[in-house]
mmCIF file of C-alpha atoms in Angstrom:
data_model
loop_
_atom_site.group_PDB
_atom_site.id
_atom_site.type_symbol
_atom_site.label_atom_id
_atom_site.label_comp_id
_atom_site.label_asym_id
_atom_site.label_seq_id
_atom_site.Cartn_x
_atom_site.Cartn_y
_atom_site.Cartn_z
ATOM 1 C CA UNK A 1 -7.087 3.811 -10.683
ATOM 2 C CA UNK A 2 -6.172 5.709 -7.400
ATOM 3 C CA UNK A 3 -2.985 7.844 -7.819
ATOM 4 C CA UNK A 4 -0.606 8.323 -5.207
ATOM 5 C CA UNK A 5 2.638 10.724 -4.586
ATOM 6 C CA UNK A 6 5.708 9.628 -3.349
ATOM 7 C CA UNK A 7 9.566 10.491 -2.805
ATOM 8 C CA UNK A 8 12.630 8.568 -2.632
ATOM 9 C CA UNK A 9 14.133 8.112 0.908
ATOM 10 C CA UNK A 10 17.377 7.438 1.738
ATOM 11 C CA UNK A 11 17.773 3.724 3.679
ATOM 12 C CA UNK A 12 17.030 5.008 7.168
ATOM 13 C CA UNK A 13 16.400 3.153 10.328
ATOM 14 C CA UNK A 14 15.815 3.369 13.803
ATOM 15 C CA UNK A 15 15.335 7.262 14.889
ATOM 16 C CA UNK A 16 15.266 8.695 11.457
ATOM 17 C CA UNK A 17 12.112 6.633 10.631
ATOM 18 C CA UNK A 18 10.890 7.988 14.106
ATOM 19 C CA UNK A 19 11.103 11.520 12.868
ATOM 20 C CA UNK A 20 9.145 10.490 9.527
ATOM 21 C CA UNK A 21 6.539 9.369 11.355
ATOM 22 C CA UNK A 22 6.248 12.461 13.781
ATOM 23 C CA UNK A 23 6.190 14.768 10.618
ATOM 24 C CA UNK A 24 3.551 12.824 8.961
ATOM 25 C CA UNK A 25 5.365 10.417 6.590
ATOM 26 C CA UNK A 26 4.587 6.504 5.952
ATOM 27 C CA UNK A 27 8.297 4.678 5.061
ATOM 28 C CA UNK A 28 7.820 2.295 2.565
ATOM 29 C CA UNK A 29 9.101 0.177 0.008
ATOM 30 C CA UNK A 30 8.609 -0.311 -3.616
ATOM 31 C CA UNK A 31 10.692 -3.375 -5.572
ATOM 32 C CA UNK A 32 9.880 -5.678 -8.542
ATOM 33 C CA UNK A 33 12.413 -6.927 -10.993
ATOM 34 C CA UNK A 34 12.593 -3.879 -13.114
ATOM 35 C CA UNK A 35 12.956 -1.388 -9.884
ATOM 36 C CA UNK A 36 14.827 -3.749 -7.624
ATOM 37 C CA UNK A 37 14.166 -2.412 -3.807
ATOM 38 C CA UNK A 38 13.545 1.317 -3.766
ATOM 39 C CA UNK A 39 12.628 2.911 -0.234
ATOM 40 C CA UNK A 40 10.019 5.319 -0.221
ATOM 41 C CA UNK A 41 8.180 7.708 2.001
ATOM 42 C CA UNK A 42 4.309 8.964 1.725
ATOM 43 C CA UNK A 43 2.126 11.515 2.918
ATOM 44 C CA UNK A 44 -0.069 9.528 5.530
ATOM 45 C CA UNK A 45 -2.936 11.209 5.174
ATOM 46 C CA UNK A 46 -2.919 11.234 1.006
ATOM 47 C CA UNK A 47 -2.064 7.188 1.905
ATOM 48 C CA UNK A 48 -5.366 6.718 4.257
ATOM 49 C CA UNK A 49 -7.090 8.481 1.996
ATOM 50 C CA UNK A 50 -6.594 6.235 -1.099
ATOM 51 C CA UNK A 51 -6.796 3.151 0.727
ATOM 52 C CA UNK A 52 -10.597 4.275 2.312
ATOM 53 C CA UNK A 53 -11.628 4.661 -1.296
ATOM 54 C CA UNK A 54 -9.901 2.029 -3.017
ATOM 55 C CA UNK A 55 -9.285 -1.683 -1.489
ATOM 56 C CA UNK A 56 -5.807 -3.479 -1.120
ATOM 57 C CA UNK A 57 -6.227 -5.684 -3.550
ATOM 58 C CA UNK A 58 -6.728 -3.290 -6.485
ATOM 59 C CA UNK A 59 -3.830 -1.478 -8.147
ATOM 60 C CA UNK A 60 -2.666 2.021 -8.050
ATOM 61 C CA UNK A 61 -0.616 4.390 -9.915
ATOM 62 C CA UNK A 62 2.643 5.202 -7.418
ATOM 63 C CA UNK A 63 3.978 8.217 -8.829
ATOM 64 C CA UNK A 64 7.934 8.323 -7.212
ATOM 65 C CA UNK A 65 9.779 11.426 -8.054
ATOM 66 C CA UNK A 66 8.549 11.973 -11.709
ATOM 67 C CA UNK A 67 8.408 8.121 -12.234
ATOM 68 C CA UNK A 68 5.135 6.341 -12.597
ATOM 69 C CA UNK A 69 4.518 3.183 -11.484
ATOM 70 C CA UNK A 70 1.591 0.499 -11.444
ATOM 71 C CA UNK A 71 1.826 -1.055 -7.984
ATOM 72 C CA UNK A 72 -0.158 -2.944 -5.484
ATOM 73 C CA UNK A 73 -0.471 -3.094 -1.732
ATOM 74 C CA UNK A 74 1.803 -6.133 -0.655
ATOM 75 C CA UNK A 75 1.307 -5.239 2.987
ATOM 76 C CA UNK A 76 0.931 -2.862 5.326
ATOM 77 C CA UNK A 77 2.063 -2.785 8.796
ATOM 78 C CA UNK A 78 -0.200 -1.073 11.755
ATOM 79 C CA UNK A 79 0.189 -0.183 15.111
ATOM 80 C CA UNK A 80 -1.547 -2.763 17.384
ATOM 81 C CA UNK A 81 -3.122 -0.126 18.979
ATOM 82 C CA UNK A 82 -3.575 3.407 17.262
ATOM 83 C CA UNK A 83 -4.457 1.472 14.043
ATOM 84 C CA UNK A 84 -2.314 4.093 12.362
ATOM 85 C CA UNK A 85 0.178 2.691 9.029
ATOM 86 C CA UNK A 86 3.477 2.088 10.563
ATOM 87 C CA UNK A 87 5.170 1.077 6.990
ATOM 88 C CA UNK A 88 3.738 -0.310 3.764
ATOM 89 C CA UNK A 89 5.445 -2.577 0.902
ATOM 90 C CA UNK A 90 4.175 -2.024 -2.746
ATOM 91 C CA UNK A 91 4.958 -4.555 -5.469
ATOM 92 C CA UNK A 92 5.602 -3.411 -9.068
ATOM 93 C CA UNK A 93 3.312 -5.036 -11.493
ATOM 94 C CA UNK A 94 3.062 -5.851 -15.476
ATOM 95 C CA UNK A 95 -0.312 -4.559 -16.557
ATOM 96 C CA UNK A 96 -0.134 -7.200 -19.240
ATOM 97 C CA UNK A 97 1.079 -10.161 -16.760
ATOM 98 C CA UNK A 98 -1.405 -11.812 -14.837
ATOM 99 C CA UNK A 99 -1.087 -11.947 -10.941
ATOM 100 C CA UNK A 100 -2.543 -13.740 -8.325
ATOM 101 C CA UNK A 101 -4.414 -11.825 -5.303
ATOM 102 C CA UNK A 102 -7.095 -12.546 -2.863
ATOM 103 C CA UNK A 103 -10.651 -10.985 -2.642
ATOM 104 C CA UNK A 104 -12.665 -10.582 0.479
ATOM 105 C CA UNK A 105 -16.345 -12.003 -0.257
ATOM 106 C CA UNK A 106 -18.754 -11.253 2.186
ATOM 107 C CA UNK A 107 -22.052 -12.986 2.530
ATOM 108 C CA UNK A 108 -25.229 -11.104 3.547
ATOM 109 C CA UNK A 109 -28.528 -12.641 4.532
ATOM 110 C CA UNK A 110 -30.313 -15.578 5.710
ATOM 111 C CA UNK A 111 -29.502 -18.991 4.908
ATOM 112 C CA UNK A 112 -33.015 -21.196 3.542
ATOM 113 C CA UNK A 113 -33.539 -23.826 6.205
ATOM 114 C CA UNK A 114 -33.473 -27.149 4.735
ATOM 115 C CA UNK A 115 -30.704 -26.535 2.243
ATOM 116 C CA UNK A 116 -27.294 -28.108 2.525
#
């Protein structure tokens, strides 16, 4: 399981988000039912990084100021143009609950002709 390093932020918007973003930072968001909603800021490199090796839809280990947590990518928001992550949301999970998630399948190859 990809680990990943993170540190509480204070509720910020508008310019102070700016700045995290010019120094390198991804804002975020963690919450499930035992956290509630706890904003959080990550290195975006160490962030582009894990996600290049490790899809969306597995989990990862979210370590937040001492704290570790088993999360997974709820979403992530990009710039329409850069591509670069403008903000991503992390949900808490149960590693004994089961969850529901989707999974990319992609076919390769030539279909037979004359098979429906």
């Amino acid at each position: 399981m990809e680990q990943l390093q993170a540190q509480s932020r204070e509720k910020k918007t508008g310019n102070a988000v700016k700045v995290l973003r010019k120094e390198g930072w991804v804002p975020g968001i963690m919450y499930g039912s035992e956290v509630g909603n706890k904003p959080i800021q990550l290195k975006g490199r160490e962030l582009d990084a894990a996600l290049r090796h490790q899809a969306t839809n597995k989990p990862f280990r979210l370590s937040v100021d001492g704290d570790t947590h088993d999360v997974m990518v709820y979403e992530l928001q990009r710039h329409p143009l850069q591509g670069n992550i403008l903000h991503a949301d992390f949900k808490k999970i149960n590693m004994n609950e089961k969850i529901h998630t989707s999974v990319p399948v992609l076919m390769t190859g030539d279909p037979e002709l004359g098979v429906a």
